[in-house]
Coordinates of C-alpha atoms in Angstrom, one line a residue:
M268 CA 4.7 15.5 -17.1
I269 CA 8.0 13.5 -16.9
I270 CA 8.2 10.2 -14.9
T271 CA 11.4 8.2 -14.5
I272 CA 11.1 4.6 -13.4
I273 CA 14.1 2.6 -12.2
G274 CA 13.7 -1.2 -12.6
A275 CA 11.8 -3.0 -15.3
G276 CA 10.8 -6.0 -13.1
T277 CA 7.2 -6.9 -12.4
L278 CA 6.5 -3.7 -10.4
G279 CA 8.3 -1.2 -12.6
S280 CA 6.9 -2.7 -15.9
H281 CA 3.4 -2.6 -14.6
L282 CA 3.7 1.0 -13.5
A283 CA 5.2 1.9 -16.8
K284 CA 2.2 0.3 -18.6
Y285 CA -0.4 2.1 -16.5
L286 CA 1.3 5.5 -16.7
S287 CA 2.3 5.4 -20.3
E288 CA -1.4 5.3 -21.3
E289 CA -1.6 9.0 -20.4
K290 CA 0.0 12.1 -21.8
M291 CA 3.2 11.6 -19.9
D292 CA 6.8 11.2 -20.9
I293 CA 7.9 7.9 -19.3
Y294 CA 11.6 6.9 -19.1
I295 CA 12.4 3.4 -17.7
V296 CA 15.9 2.2 -16.7
D297 CA 17.2 -1.3 -16.3
R298 CA 20.3 -3.4 -17.0
D299 CA 18.3 -6.1 -18.7
T300 CA 17.9 -5.2 -22.3
T301 CA 15.5 -8.0 -23.0
K302 CA 13.0 -6.6 -20.5
L303 CA 13.4 -3.1 -22.0
A304 CA 12.9 -4.4 -25.5
M305 CA 9.6 -5.9 -24.6
L306 CA 8.4 -2.7 -22.9
D307 CA 9.6 -0.6 -25.8
S308 CA 7.6 -2.7 -28.3
E309 CA 4.4 -2.7 -26.3
H310 CA 4.1 0.8 -24.7
N311 CA 4.7 4.4 -25.5
L312 CA 7.8 5.1 -23.5
M313 CA 11.6 5.5 -23.6
T314 CA 14.0 2.8 -22.4
I315 CA 17.5 3.3 -21.2
A316 CA 19.9 0.4 -20.6
G317 CA 22.2 1.0 -17.6
D318 CA 22.8 1.0 -13.9
A319 CA 20.2 2.8 -11.7
I320 CA 22.8 4.4 -9.6
D321 CA 25.0 5.7 -12.4
L322 CA 24.5 9.5 -12.6
E323 CA 25.0 9.7 -16.3
V324 CA 22.4 7.0 -16.8
L325 CA 20.0 9.0 -14.5
R326 CA 20.6 12.1 -16.6
Q327 CA 19.8 10.2 -19.8
A328 CA 16.5 9.2 -18.2
K329 CA 15.6 12.9 -17.6
T330 CA 15.9 12.6 -13.8
E331 CA 17.2 16.2 -13.5
V332 CA 13.8 17.5 -14.8
C333 CA 11.4 14.7 -13.9
D334 CA 8.2 15.4 -11.9
L335 CA 8.2 11.9 -10.3
F336 CA 11.1 9.5 -9.8
I337 CA 10.1 5.9 -9.0
A338 CA 12.8 3.4 -7.8
A339 CA 11.1 0.0 -8.3
T340 CA 14.0 -2.5 -8.1
E341 CA 13.7 -5.5 -5.8
V342 CA 16.3 -4.2 -3.4
A343 CA 15.1 -1.4 -1.0
E344 CA 18.6 -0.2 -0.2
R345 CA 19.3 0.3 -3.9
N346 CA 16.1 2.2 -4.3
F347 CA 17.0 4.5 -1.5
V348 CA 20.4 5.3 -3.0
A349 CA 18.8 5.9 -6.4
C350 CA 16.2 8.2 -4.9
G351 CA 18.9 10.1 -3.0
L352 CA 20.9 10.6 -6.2
A353 CA 17.8 11.6 -8.1
K354 CA 16.7 14.2 -5.6
S355 CA 20.2 15.7 -5.5
I356 CA 20.3 16.3 -9.2
G357 CA 16.8 17.8 -9.5
A358 CA 13.9 15.2 -9.3
K359 CA 10.9 17.0 -7.9
M360 CA 9.4 14.0 -6.1
T361 CA 10.8 10.5 -5.3
L362 CA 9.1 7.2 -4.5
A363 CA 10.9 4.1 -3.4
H364 CA 9.7 0.5 -3.4
V365 CA 10.5 -1.0 0.1
D366 CA 10.1 -4.4 1.6
R367 CA 10.1 -3.6 5.3
V368 CA 7.2 -2.1 7.3
D369 CA 9.5 0.0 9.5
Y370 CA 10.0 2.3 6.5
L371 CA 6.3 3.2 6.8
D372 CA 6.5 4.2 10.5
T373 CA 5.8 7.9 11.0
R374 CA 8.7 8.0 13.5
N375 CA 11.1 7.2 10.7
R376 CA 9.6 9.5 8.2
E377 CA 12.1 12.3 8.7
V378 CA 15.0 9.9 8.4
V379 CA 13.7 8.6 5.1
K380 CA 13.1 12.1 3.8
R381 CA 16.7 13.2 4.7
M382 CA 17.8 10.3 2.5
G383 CA 16.0 11.8 -0.5
V384 CA 13.0 9.6 -0.4
D385 CA 9.7 11.6 -0.4
N386 CA 7.4 8.6 -0.4
V387 CA 7.7 4.8 0.1
I388 CA 5.5 2.1 -1.3
Y389 CA 5.2 -1.4 0.2
P390 CA 3.0 -3.6 -2.1
E391 CA 2.4 -6.3 0.6
Y392 CA 1.3 -3.6 3.0
L393 CA -1.2 -2.2 0.4
L394 CA -2.4 -5.8 -0.2
S395 CA -2.9 -6.4 3.6
Q396 CA -4.9 -3.1 3.9
S397 CA -7.2 -4.1 1.1
I398 CA -7.7 -7.5 2.7
I399 CA -8.7 -5.9 6.0
E400 CA -11.0 -3.5 4.2
S401 CA -12.6 -6.5 2.4
L402 CA -13.2 -8.2 5.7
H403 CA -14.9 -5.2 7.1
H404 CA -17.2 -4.9 3.9
S405 CA -17.9 -8.5 3.5
W406 CA -20.9 -8.1 1.1
T407 CA -18.8 -6.3 -1.6
C408 CA -16.2 -7.5 -4.1
N409 CA -14.4 -4.2 -4.1
W410 CA -14.5 -0.9 -2.1
Y411 CA -13.0 2.4 -3.2
E412 CA -13.4 5.7 -1.4
F413 CA -13.2 9.3 -2.8
N414 CA -13.5 12.7 -1.2
K415 CA -12.6 11.5 2.3
G416 CA -15.0 8.5 2.0
E417 CA -18.2 10.5 1.2
L418 CA -18.3 9.1 -2.3
I419 CA -17.9 5.3 -2.6
L420 CA -17.5 3.1 -5.6
L421 CA -18.5 -0.5 -4.9
G422 CA -18.0 -3.7 -6.8
V423 CA -21.0 -6.0 -5.9
R424 CA -22.1 -9.3 -7.4
L425 CA -25.8 -9.1 -8.1
D426 CA -27.8 -11.9 -6.4
R427 CA -30.5 -13.8 -8.3
D428 CA -33.3 -12.7 -6.0
A429 CA -32.1 -9.1 -5.6
P430 CA -34.6 -6.3 -6.3
L431 CA -32.4 -5.0 -9.2
A432 CA -31.9 -8.4 -10.8
G433 CA -33.6 -8.5 -14.3
K434 CA -34.3 -4.8 -14.5
Y435 CA -33.3 -2.4 -17.2
L436 CA -31.5 0.6 -15.9
R437 CA -34.2 2.9 -17.5
E438 CA -36.8 1.1 -15.4
L439 CA -35.3 2.0 -12.0
S440 CA -37.7 3.8 -9.7
P441 CA -36.8 7.0 -7.9
E442 CA -36.3 4.9 -4.7
E443 CA -33.8 2.7 -6.5
R444 CA -31.7 5.7 -7.8
V445 CA -29.8 6.0 -4.6
C446 CA -26.8 4.7 -6.6
H447 CA -25.5 4.8 -10.1
V448 CA -24.4 1.7 -12.0
A449 CA -21.2 3.0 -13.6
A450 CA -19.9 -0.3 -15.1
I451 CA -20.8 -4.0 -15.3
R452 CA -18.4 -7.0 -15.4
R453 CA -20.2 -9.8 -17.3
S454 CA -18.7 -13.0 -18.8
Q455 CA -15.2 -11.6 -18.5
N456 CA -16.1 -8.4 -20.2
T457 CA -16.6 -4.8 -19.0
L458 CA -19.7 -2.9 -20.1
I459 CA -20.3 0.9 -19.7
P460 CA -24.1 0.7 -19.4
N461 CA -26.9 3.0 -20.5
G462 CA -30.6 2.8 -19.9
N463 CA -31.1 -0.1 -22.3
H464 CA -28.8 -2.4 -20.3
R465 CA -30.4 -5.1 -18.2
L466 CA -28.9 -6.1 -14.9
L467 CA -28.5 -9.9 -14.7
P468 CA -27.8 -12.2 -11.8
N469 CA -24.1 -12.8 -11.2
D470 CA -23.1 -9.5 -12.8
I471 CA -20.5 -7.6 -10.9
L472 CA -21.9 -4.1 -10.7
Y473 CA -19.6 -1.2 -10.1
I474 CA -21.9 1.2 -8.2
A475 CA -21.3 4.8 -7.2
T476 CA -23.1 5.8 -4.1
T477 CA -22.8 7.9 -0.9
R478 CA -22.1 6.6 2.5
A479 CA -25.7 7.4 3.7
N480 CA -27.1 5.0 1.1
L481 CA -24.9 2.0 1.7
D482 CA -27.6 -0.1 3.5
E483 CA -30.1 0.5 0.7
V484 CA -27.5 -0.5 -2.0
A485 CA -26.9 -3.7 -0.1
R486 CA -30.7 -4.4 -0.1
L487 CA -31.1 -3.6 -3.8
T488 CA -28.2 -6.0 -4.7
G489 CA -29.6 -8.8 -2.5
K490 CA -26.9 -8.6 0.2
I491 CA -27.1 -8.9 3.9
P492 CA -24.0 -7.3 5.5
T493 CA -22.6 -9.7 8.1
E494 CA -19.8 -9.3 10.6
I495 CA -16.7 -11.4 10.0
S496 CA -14.8 -12.8 13.0
R497 CA -13.0 -16.0 12.2
V498 CA -10.6 -15.8 9.3
L499 CA -8.6 -18.6 7.8
I500 CA -5.5 -17.5 5.7
A501 CA -3.7 -19.9 3.3
G502 CA -0.1 -18.8 3.2
G503 CA 2.3 -17.6 5.9
G504 CA 4.2 -14.8 4.1
K505 CA 4.7 -11.1 4.6
T506 CA 1.1 -10.2 3.6
S507 CA -0.4 -12.6 6.1
E508 CA 1.8 -11.3 8.9
L509 CA 0.9 -7.6 8.0
T510 CA -2.8 -8.5 7.9
V511 CA -2.8 -10.2 11.3
R512 CA -0.7 -7.4 12.9
N513 CA -2.8 -4.5 11.5
A514 CA -6.3 -5.9 11.7
A515 CA -8.5 -4.4 14.4
K516 CA -9.4 -6.4 17.5
G517 CA -12.3 -8.8 16.9
F518 CA -10.8 -10.9 14.2
N519 CA -9.5 -14.4 15.0
F520 CA -6.9 -15.6 12.5
T521 CA -5.7 -19.1 11.7
I522 CA -2.8 -19.5 9.2
V523 CA -2.3 -22.6 7.1
E524 CA 1.2 -23.0 5.6
G525 CA 2.8 -26.0 3.9
D526 CA 6.4 -24.8 4.6
I527 CA 7.4 -25.8 8.2
V528 CA 10.2 -23.1 8.2
K529 CA 7.7 -20.4 7.4
C530 CA 5.4 -21.8 10.1
R531 CA 8.1 -21.6 12.7
A532 CA 9.0 -18.1 11.6
F533 CA 5.4 -17.0 11.8
I534 CA 5.0 -18.3 15.3
D535 CA 8.3 -16.7 16.4
N536 CA 7.2 -13.3 15.0
N537 CA 3.5 -13.3 15.8
H538 CA 1.5 -14.5 18.7
L539 CA -1.9 -13.2 17.6
C540 CA -3.1 -16.3 15.7
D541 CA -3.0 -20.1 15.4
V542 CA -0.6 -21.6 12.8
I543 CA -1.4 -25.0 11.1
H544 CA 1.3 -26.8 9.2
G545 CA -0.2 -28.4 6.0
E546 CA -1.2 -27.9 2.4
P547 CA -4.3 -25.6 2.1
T548 CA -5.3 -27.5 -1.0
E549 CA -6.1 -30.6 1.2
T550 CA -9.6 -30.8 2.7
E551 CA -8.3 -32.6 5.8
V552 CA -5.9 -29.8 6.6
L553 CA -8.6 -27.2 6.2
S554 CA -10.9 -29.2 8.5
E555 CA -8.1 -29.3 11.1
A556 CA -7.8 -25.5 10.8
G557 CA -11.5 -25.1 11.5
I558 CA -12.8 -24.3 8.0
D559 CA -16.3 -25.3 9.1
K560 CA -16.4 -22.3 11.6
A561 CA -14.6 -19.8 9.3
D562 CA -16.4 -16.6 8.2
A563 CA -13.8 -15.8 5.6
F564 CA -11.0 -17.5 3.7
V565 CA -8.0 -15.6 2.3
A566 CA -5.7 -17.3 -0.3
L567 CA -2.2 -15.7 -0.4
S568 CA 0.1 -18.3 -1.9
D569 CA 2.6 -17.2 -4.6
I570 CA 0.7 -19.1 -7.3
A571 CA -2.5 -17.5 -8.6
S572 CA -4.1 -20.7 -9.8
E573 CA -3.6 -22.3 -6.4
N574 CA -5.3 -19.3 -4.8
V575 CA -8.3 -19.6 -7.0
L576 CA -8.4 -23.4 -6.4
T577 CA -8.3 -23.1 -2.6
C578 CA -10.9 -20.4 -2.6
L579 CA -13.2 -22.7 -4.6
L580 CA -12.5 -25.4 -2.1
A581 CA -13.3 -23.1 0.8
A582 CA -16.6 -22.0 -0.8
D583 CA -17.6 -25.7 -1.3
L584 CA -16.9 -26.2 2.4
G585 CA -19.3 -23.5 3.3
V586 CA -17.3 -20.3 3.7
D587 CA -19.3 -17.2 2.6
K588 CA -16.5 -14.8 2.0
T589 CA -13.4 -15.7 -0.1
I590 CA -10.5 -13.4 -1.0
A591 CA -7.8 -14.4 -3.5
E592 CA -4.5 -12.7 -4.4
V593 CA -4.1 -12.9 -8.2
D594 CA -0.7 -11.8 -9.4
R595 CA -1.4 -12.1 -13.1
T596 CA -4.1 -9.9 -14.7
Q597 CA -5.1 -12.8 -17.1
F598 CA -6.2 -14.7 -14.0
I599 CA -8.6 -12.0 -12.8
N600 CA -11.2 -12.9 -15.4
L601 CA -10.9 -16.6 -14.5
A602 CA -11.3 -15.9 -10.8
E603 CA -14.4 -13.7 -11.5
S604 CA -16.0 -16.4 -13.5
F605 CA -15.5 -18.8 -10.6
R606 CA -17.3 -16.3 -8.3
I607 CA -14.4 -15.7 -6.0
G608 CA -15.6 -13.0 -3.5
T609 CA -12.8 -10.5 -3.8
I610 CA -9.9 -10.6 -6.2
L611 CA -6.8 -8.5 -5.4
N612 CA -3.8 -7.7 -7.6
K613 CA -0.8 -6.0 -6.2
Q614 CA 0.2 -4.3 -9.4
M615 CA -3.2 -2.6 -9.7
L616 CA -3.0 -1.6 -6.0
V617 CA 0.4 0.0 -6.5
A618 CA -0.7 1.8 -9.6
N619 CA -3.8 3.2 -7.8
A620 CA -1.5 4.3 -4.9
V621 CA 0.7 6.1 -7.4
F622 CA -2.3 7.8 -9.0
Q623 CA -3.4 9.0 -5.6
L624 CA 0.1 10.3 -4.9
L625 CA 0.0 12.3 -8.1
I626 CA -3.4 13.7 -7.2
D627 CA -2.3 14.7 -3.7
A628 CA 0.8 16.4 -5.2
G629 CA -1.4 18.5 -7.5
A630 CA -0.2 16.8 -10.7
A631 CA -2.1 17.0 -13.9
S632 CA -2.9 13.3 -14.0
P633 CA -6.6 12.7 -13.7
K634 CA -6.5 9.0 -13.1
C635 CA -7.8 7.7 -9.8
L636 CA -8.3 4.0 -10.2
A637 CA -7.3 1.2 -12.5
L638 CA -9.8 -1.6 -12.9
P639 CA -9.9 -4.6 -15.3
D640 CA -10.3 -3.1 -18.8
A641 CA -11.5 0.2 -17.3
E642 CA -10.4 3.1 -15.2
V643 CA -11.8 5.9 -13.1
V644 CA -10.6 9.5 -13.8
R645 CA -11.4 12.7 -12.0
L646 CA -11.8 15.7 -14.3
E647 CA -12.7 19.3 -13.5
I648 CA -15.2 21.3 -15.6
K649 CA -13.4 24.3 -16.8
D650 CA -14.9 27.7 -17.6
G651 CA -15.9 27.6 -21.2
S652 CA -16.4 23.8 -21.3
R653 CA -19.4 22.7 -23.2
L654 CA -20.4 20.7 -20.1
S655 CA -20.7 23.8 -18.0
G656 CA -24.4 24.7 -17.7
A657 CA -25.4 21.5 -19.6
K658 CA -27.9 19.0 -18.3
V659 CA -26.7 15.4 -18.4
K660 CA -29.7 14.0 -20.2
D661 CA -29.1 16.4 -23.1
L662 CA -25.5 15.3 -23.6
R663 CA -24.5 12.9 -26.3
L664 CA -21.9 10.9 -24.5
P665 CA -19.4 8.5 -26.1
E666 CA -20.4 4.9 -25.5
E667 CA -17.0 4.3 -23.8
L668 CA -17.7 6.4 -20.7
T669 CA -20.2 7.5 -18.1
F670 CA -20.3 9.8 -15.1
A671 CA -20.0 7.9 -11.8
G672 CA -20.4 10.8 -9.4
M673 CA -19.2 14.3 -8.7
I674 CA -17.8 16.6 -6.0
R675 CA -19.2 20.2 -5.9
D676 CA -17.9 22.7 -3.4
G677 CA -16.5 19.8 -1.4
K678 CA -19.8 17.9 -1.2
S679 CA -20.2 14.5 -2.9
M680 CA -23.2 13.7 -5.0
L681 CA -24.4 11.3 -7.6
V682 CA -24.9 12.3 -11.2
T683 CA -28.4 11.7 -12.7
G684 CA -30.0 12.7 -16.0
Q685 CA -31.3 15.8 -14.4
T686 CA -27.9 17.0 -13.1
T687 CA -26.8 20.3 -14.5
F688 CA -23.0 20.7 -14.4
R689 CA -21.3 23.9 -13.2
T690 CA -17.8 25.2 -13.7
G691 CA -15.6 23.9 -11.0
D692 CA -17.4 20.6 -10.6
N693 CA -15.0 17.6 -10.2
V694 CA -16.6 14.6 -12.0
L695 CA -15.6 11.0 -11.6
V696 CA -15.7 9.4 -15.0
M697 CA -15.8 5.7 -15.6
C698 CA -14.3 4.8 -19.0
F699 CA -12.8 2.0 -20.9
A700 CA -9.0 1.8 -20.7
G701 CA -7.7 3.9 -23.6
A702 CA -10.8 6.3 -23.7
L703 CA -9.2 8.9 -21.6
Q704 CA -8.7 11.3 -24.5
K705 CA -12.4 11.3 -25.3
A706 CA -13.1 12.1 -21.7
R707 CA -10.6 15.0 -21.7
K708 CA -12.3 16.5 -24.9
L709 CA -15.6 16.6 -23.1
F710 CA -14.2 18.7 -20.3
S711 CA -12.0 21.0 -22.4

């Protein structure tokens, strides 16, 4: 599979990183040779120095035969032009990074398509949708759905008094096997567990389960699902506005922003919430904003460390649910160690959206989800595979992977030691980043 990426900025370089880990030919174009040199030295890809709207440069980047063309510069209009040129010379599918919500409107879809743009991606919109989902599922750290929501992968921090706390996985009773612990985040490390792993308080468990068992999973992890109503958001940027506009009725939002110009702009563009001018790092400002009555606190400043700090302050002031945007992956571990409720990274959200786009398009890419130090891939058991007809408990699996769940004849189910695989089963595999080839060999 050939993927051409235009723009080696934050978005383009992160996509190149995630996609280059697979068996794909990645070409990335940018005028900044310094950025390209860094990518070339760290990842398995080809770099081309030049202008994204120069046809000869596009041809050098294999645009004429590429399966996916991604225009990821900071200028939406430039991305549209690049996609139009790419489509006209042979690119099978195009994706443009945009910075306006009207490009997502279904009424404008045909206009966008006529310009040569098959799909658009707006990172701030993806972030706002993840925030809204986190508010709806307040007891989880992360929430990912597969097979139309029938199979769910949750990230849940294990409470000290939870029924699962202190137990070895091999000790779980039949009643406790309504879920499968596919990965554990502990002390800034990711573990792929087996029966000899013990579940410890404060572990973040990545649990595969079905929708029918969600209440039981909450009980086993020590959680009591609560409804969130009052939400305080630190930061008055695009993501905040999209969150307020797109959230369902029932949420009461208050925005805290230190920039008076942004405050006025937010008030002019949105009448659905209160706006407080002040620094969210100051206790007095948070008190004025009603932090004592808030059910959730969302930190959306441009500085990751400030988001972590303000979430800690909110938690100290009694807020149960905290959500922080963290723009650098190295801050994810730090935020987890401080027990921030939900940590969101735009680059990971965009990568996951691209993986889903490839799956929807019938591409060979098996990746579904990028997580810190791990990934979820979806692999089909082919006729002749040594997994076909095999019982899970009899398999000698590599330590780097485990089966999170599977889809058989359209029905979602968990994988246990007694599961016998069949040809055609689609299995969700949790594995360490870089272990995809071992997973592929199992299914070949």
